[in-house]
PDB file of C-alpha atoms in Angstrom:
ATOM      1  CA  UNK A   1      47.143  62.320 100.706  1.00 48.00           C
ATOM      2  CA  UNK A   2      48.404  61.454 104.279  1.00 54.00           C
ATOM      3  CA  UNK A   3      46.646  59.007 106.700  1.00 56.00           C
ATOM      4  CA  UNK A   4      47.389  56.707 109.355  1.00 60.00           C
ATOM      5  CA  UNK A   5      47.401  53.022 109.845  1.00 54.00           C
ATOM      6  CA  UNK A   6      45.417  51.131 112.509  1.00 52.00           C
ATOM      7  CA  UNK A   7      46.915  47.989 113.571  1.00 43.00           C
ATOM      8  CA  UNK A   8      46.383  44.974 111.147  1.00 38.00           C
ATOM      9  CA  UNK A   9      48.191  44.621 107.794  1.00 36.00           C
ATOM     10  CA  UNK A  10      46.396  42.274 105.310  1.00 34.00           C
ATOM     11  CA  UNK A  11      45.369  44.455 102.988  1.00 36.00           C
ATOM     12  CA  UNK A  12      41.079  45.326 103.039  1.00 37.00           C
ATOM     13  CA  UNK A  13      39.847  41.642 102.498  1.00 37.00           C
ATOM     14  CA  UNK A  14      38.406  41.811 106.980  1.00 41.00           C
ATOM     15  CA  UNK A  15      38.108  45.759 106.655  1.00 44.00           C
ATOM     16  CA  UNK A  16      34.561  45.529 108.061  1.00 46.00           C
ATOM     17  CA  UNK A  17      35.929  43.749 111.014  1.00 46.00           C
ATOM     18  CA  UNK A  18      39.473  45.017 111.309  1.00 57.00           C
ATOM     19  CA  UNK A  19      39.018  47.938 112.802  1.00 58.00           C
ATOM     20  CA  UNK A  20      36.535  47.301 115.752  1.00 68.00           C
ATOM     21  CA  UNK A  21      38.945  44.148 116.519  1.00 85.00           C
ATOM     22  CA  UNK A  22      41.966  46.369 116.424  1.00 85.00           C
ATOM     23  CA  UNK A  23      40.497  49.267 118.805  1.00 89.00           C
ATOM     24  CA  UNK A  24      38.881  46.314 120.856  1.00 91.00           C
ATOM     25  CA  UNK A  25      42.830  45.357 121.145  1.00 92.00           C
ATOM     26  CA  UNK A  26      44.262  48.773 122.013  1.00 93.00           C
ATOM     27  CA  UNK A  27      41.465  49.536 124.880  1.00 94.00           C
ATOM     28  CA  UNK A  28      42.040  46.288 126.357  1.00 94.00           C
ATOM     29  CA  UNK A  29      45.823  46.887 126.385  1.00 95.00           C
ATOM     30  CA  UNK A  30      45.251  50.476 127.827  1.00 97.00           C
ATOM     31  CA  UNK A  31      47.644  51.368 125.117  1.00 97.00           C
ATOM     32  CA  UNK A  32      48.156  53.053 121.890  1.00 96.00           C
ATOM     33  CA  UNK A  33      51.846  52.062 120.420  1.00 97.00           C
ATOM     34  CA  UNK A  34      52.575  54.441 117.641  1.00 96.00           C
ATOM     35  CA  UNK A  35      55.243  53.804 115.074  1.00 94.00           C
ATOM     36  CA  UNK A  36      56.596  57.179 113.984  1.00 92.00           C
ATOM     37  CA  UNK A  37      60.122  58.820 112.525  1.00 88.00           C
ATOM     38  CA  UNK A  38      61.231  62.213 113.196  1.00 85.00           C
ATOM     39  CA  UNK A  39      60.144  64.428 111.202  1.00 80.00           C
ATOM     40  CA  UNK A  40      59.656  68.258 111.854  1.00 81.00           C
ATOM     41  CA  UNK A  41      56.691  70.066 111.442  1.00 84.00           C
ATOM     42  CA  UNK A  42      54.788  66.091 111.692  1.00 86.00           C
ATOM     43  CA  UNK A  43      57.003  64.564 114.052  1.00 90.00           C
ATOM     44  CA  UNK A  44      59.903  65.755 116.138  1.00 92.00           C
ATOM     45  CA  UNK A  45      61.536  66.310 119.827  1.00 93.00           C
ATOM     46  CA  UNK A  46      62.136  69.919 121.435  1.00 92.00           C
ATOM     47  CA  UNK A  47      65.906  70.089 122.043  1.00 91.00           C
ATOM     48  CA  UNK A  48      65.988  68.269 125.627  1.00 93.00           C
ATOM     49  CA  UNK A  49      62.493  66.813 125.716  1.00 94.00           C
ATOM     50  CA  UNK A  50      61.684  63.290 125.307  1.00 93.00           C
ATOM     51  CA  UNK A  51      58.349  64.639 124.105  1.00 95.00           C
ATOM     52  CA  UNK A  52      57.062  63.707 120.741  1.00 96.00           C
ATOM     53  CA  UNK A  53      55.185  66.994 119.113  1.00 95.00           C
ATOM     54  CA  UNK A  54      54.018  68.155 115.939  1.00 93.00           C
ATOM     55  CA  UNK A  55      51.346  67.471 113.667  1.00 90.00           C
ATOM     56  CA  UNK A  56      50.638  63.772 113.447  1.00 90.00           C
ATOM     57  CA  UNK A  57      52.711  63.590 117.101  1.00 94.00           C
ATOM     58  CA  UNK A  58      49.406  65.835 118.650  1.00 94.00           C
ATOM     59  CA  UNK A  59      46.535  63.923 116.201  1.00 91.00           C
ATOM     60  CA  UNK A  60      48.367  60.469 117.534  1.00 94.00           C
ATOM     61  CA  UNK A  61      47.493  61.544 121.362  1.00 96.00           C
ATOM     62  CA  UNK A  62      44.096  63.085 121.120  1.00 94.00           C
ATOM     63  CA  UNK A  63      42.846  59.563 119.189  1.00 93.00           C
ATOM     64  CA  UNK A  64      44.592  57.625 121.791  1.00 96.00           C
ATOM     65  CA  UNK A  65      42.694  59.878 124.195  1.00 96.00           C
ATOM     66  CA  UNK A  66      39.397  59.049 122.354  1.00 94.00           C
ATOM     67  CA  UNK A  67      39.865  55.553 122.774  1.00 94.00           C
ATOM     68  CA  UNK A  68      40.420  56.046 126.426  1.00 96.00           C
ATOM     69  CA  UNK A  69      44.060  54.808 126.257  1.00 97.00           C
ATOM     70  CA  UNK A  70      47.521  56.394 126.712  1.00 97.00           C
ATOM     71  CA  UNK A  71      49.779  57.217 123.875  1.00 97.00           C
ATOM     72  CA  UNK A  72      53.368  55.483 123.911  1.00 97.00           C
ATOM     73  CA  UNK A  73      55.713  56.552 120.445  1.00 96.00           C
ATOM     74  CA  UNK A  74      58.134  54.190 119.239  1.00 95.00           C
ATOM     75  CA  UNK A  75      60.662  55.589 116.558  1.00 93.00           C
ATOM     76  CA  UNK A  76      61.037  52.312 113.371  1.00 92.00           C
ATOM     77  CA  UNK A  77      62.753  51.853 110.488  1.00 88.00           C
ATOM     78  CA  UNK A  78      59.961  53.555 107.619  1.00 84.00           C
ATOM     79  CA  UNK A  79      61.451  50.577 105.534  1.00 83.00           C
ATOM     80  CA  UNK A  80      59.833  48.105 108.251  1.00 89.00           C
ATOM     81  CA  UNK A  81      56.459  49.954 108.577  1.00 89.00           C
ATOM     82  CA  UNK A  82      54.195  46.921 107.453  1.00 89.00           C
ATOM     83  CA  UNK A  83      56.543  44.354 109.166  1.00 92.00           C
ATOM     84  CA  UNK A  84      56.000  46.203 112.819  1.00 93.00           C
ATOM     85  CA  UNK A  85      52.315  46.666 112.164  1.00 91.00           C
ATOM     86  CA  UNK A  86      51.788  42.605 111.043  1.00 91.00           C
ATOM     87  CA  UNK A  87      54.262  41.878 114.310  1.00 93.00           C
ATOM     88  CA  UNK A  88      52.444  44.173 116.847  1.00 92.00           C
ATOM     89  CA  UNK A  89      55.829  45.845 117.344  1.00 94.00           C
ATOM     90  CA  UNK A  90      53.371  48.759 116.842  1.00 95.00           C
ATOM     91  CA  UNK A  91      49.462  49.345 117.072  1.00 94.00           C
ATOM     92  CA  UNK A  92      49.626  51.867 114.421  1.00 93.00           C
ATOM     93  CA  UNK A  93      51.433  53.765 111.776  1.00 92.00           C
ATOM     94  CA  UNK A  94      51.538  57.660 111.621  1.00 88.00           C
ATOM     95  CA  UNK A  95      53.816  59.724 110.239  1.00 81.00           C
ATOM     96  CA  UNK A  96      52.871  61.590 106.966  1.00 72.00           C
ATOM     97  CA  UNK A  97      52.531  58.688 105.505  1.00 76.00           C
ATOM     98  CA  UNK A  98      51.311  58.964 101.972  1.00 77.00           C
ATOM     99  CA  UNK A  99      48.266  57.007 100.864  1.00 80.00           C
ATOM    100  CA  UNK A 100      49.494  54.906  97.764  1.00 80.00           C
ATOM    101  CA  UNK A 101      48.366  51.151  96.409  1.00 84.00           C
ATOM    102  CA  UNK A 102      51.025  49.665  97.857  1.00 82.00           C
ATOM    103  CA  UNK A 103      50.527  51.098 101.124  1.00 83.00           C
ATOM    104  CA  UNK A 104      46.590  50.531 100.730  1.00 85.00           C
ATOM    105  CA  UNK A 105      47.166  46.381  99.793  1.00 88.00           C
ATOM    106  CA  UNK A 106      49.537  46.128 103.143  1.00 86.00           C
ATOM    107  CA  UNK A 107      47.388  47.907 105.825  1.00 88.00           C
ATOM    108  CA  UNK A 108      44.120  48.823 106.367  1.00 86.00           C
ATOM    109  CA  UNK A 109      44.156  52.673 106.892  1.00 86.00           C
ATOM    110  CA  UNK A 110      42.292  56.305 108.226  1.00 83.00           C
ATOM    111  CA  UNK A 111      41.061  58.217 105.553  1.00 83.00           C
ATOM    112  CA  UNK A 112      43.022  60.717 104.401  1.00 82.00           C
ATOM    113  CA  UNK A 113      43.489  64.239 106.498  1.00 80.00           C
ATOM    114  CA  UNK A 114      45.992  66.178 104.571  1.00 79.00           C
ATOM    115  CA  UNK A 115      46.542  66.440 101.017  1.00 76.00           C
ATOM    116  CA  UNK A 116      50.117  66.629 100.138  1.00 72.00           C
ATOM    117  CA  UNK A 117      52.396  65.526  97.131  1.00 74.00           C
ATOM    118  CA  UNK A 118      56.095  64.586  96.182  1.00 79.00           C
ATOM    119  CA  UNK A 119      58.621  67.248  95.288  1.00 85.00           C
ATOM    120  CA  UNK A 120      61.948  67.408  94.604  1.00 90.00           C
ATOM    121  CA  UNK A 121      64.470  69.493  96.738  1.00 90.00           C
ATOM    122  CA  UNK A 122      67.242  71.162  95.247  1.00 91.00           C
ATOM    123  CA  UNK A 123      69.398  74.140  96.341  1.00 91.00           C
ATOM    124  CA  UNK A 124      67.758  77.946  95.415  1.00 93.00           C
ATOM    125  CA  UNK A 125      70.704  78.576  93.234  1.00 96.00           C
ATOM    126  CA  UNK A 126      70.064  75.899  90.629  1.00 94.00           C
ATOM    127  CA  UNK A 127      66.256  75.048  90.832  1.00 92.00           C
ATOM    128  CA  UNK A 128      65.752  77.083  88.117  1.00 93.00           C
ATOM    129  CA  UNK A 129      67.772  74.505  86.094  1.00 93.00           C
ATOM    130  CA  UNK A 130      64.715  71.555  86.691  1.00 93.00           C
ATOM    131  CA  UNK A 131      61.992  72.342  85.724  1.00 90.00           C
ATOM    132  CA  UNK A 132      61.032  69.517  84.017  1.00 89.00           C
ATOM    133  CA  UNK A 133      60.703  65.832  85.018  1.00 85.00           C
ATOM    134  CA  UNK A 134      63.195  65.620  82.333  1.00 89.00           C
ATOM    135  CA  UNK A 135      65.751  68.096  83.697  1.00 92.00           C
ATOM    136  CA  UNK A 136      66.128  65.564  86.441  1.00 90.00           C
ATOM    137  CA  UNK A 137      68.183  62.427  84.750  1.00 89.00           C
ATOM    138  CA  UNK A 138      71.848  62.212  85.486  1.00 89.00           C
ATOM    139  CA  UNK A 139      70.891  64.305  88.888  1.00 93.00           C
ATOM    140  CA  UNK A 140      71.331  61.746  91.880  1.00 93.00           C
ATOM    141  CA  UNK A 141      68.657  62.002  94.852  1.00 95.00           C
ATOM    142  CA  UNK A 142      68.029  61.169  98.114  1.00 96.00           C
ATOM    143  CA  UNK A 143      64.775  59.604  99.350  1.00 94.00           C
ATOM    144  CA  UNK A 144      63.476  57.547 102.912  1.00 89.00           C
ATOM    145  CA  UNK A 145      64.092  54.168 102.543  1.00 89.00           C
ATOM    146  CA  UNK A 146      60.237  52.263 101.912  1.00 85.00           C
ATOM    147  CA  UNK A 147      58.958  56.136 101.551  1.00 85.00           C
ATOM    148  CA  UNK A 148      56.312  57.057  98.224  1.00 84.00           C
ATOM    149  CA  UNK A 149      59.512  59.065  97.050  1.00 89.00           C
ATOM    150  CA  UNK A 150      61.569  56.323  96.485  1.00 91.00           C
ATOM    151  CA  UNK A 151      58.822  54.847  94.828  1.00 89.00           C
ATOM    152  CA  UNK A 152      58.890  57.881  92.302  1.00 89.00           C
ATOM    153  CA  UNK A 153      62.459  57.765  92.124  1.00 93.00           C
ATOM    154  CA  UNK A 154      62.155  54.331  90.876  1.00 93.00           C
ATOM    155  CA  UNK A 155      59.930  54.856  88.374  1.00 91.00           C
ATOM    156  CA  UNK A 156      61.031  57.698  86.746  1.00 90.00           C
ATOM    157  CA  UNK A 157      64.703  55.853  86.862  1.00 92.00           C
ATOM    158  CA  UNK A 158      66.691  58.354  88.336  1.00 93.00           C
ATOM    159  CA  UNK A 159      69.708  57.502  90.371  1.00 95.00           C
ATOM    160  CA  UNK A 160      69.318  57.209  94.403  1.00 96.00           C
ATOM    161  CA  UNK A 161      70.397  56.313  97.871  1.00 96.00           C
ATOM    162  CA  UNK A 162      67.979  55.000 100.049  1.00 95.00           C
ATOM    163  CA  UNK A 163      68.486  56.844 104.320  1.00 93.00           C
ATOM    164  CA  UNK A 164      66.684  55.490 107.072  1.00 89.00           C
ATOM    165  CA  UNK A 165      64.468  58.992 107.919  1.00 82.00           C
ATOM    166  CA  UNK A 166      63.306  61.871 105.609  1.00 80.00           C
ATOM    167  CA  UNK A 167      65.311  64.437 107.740  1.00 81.00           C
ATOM    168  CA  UNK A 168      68.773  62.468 106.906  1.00 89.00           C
ATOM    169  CA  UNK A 169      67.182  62.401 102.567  1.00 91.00           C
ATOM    170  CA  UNK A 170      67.095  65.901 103.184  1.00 88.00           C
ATOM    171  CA  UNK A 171      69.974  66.615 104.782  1.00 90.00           C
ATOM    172  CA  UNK A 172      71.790  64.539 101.894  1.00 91.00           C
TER     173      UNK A 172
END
């Protein structure tokens, strides 16, 4: 499932106090730095516009607007998404992100809001060749760097390359 990330990394040991502290922060700052890659239909520019849109782009700005603050996007390195948080490069996280343990022990974070799940993408002409999890070995993939499908790549030991953005995995 996807969800955001408020702020603090550290895992849930405060999570009673995190998140008033962390909204305490981003009002006082006036403020709401979101970390974010592009990523089209969640995140992404119009050709020409410097204007972040999509799904988590739009959910970013109308919390930021609930908390009385203005919305500022920064585009990071997935890889360094726990590292920006802990740094206060960035005041949250949001970007698809799926909701696994590891993600859960770094950061505190939203519930989830949309269910999604890890596929593999493979050209129409020979999908009909995998089926299986099986089907896959000897195949090699590309996945975002830090992302919950290199995870899966890793533990199902297939061959990959790590890119810096899902739109450049997919594009490989």
């Amino acid at each position: 499932a996807m969800t955001f990330s408020l702020a603090a990394c550290g895992g849930t040991s405060d999570e009673d106090a995190a998140p008033e502290s962390d909204v305490a922060y981003i009002q006082d700052k006036g403020t709401l730095v979101v970390g974010i890659t592009y990523f089209a239909p969640m995140d992404y520019k119009e050709e020409g516009s410097d204007e972040w849109i999509g799904f988590d782009a739009d959910m970013a700005k109308a919390f930021a607007e609930s908390l009385g603050v203005e919305v500022e996007f920064l585009e990071i390195n997935w890889d360094n998404k726990a590292l920006e948080l802990e740094n206060k490069g960035v005041d949250a996280v949001w970007n698809g992100m799926t909701l696994t343990d590891d993600v859960k022990a770094l950061m505190a974070t939203s519930d989830p809001y949309c269910l999604n799940g890890q596929v593999v993408v493979l050209p129409a002409d020979v999908a009909d060749q995998y089926q299986t999890a099986e089907s896959l070995s000897g195949l090699s993939f590309a996945v975002e760097n830090g992302s919950a499908g290199m995870e899966q790549a890793e533990a199902a030991g297939l061959d990959y390359v790590a890119m810096d953005t899902q739109a450049k995995a997919l594009m490989e």
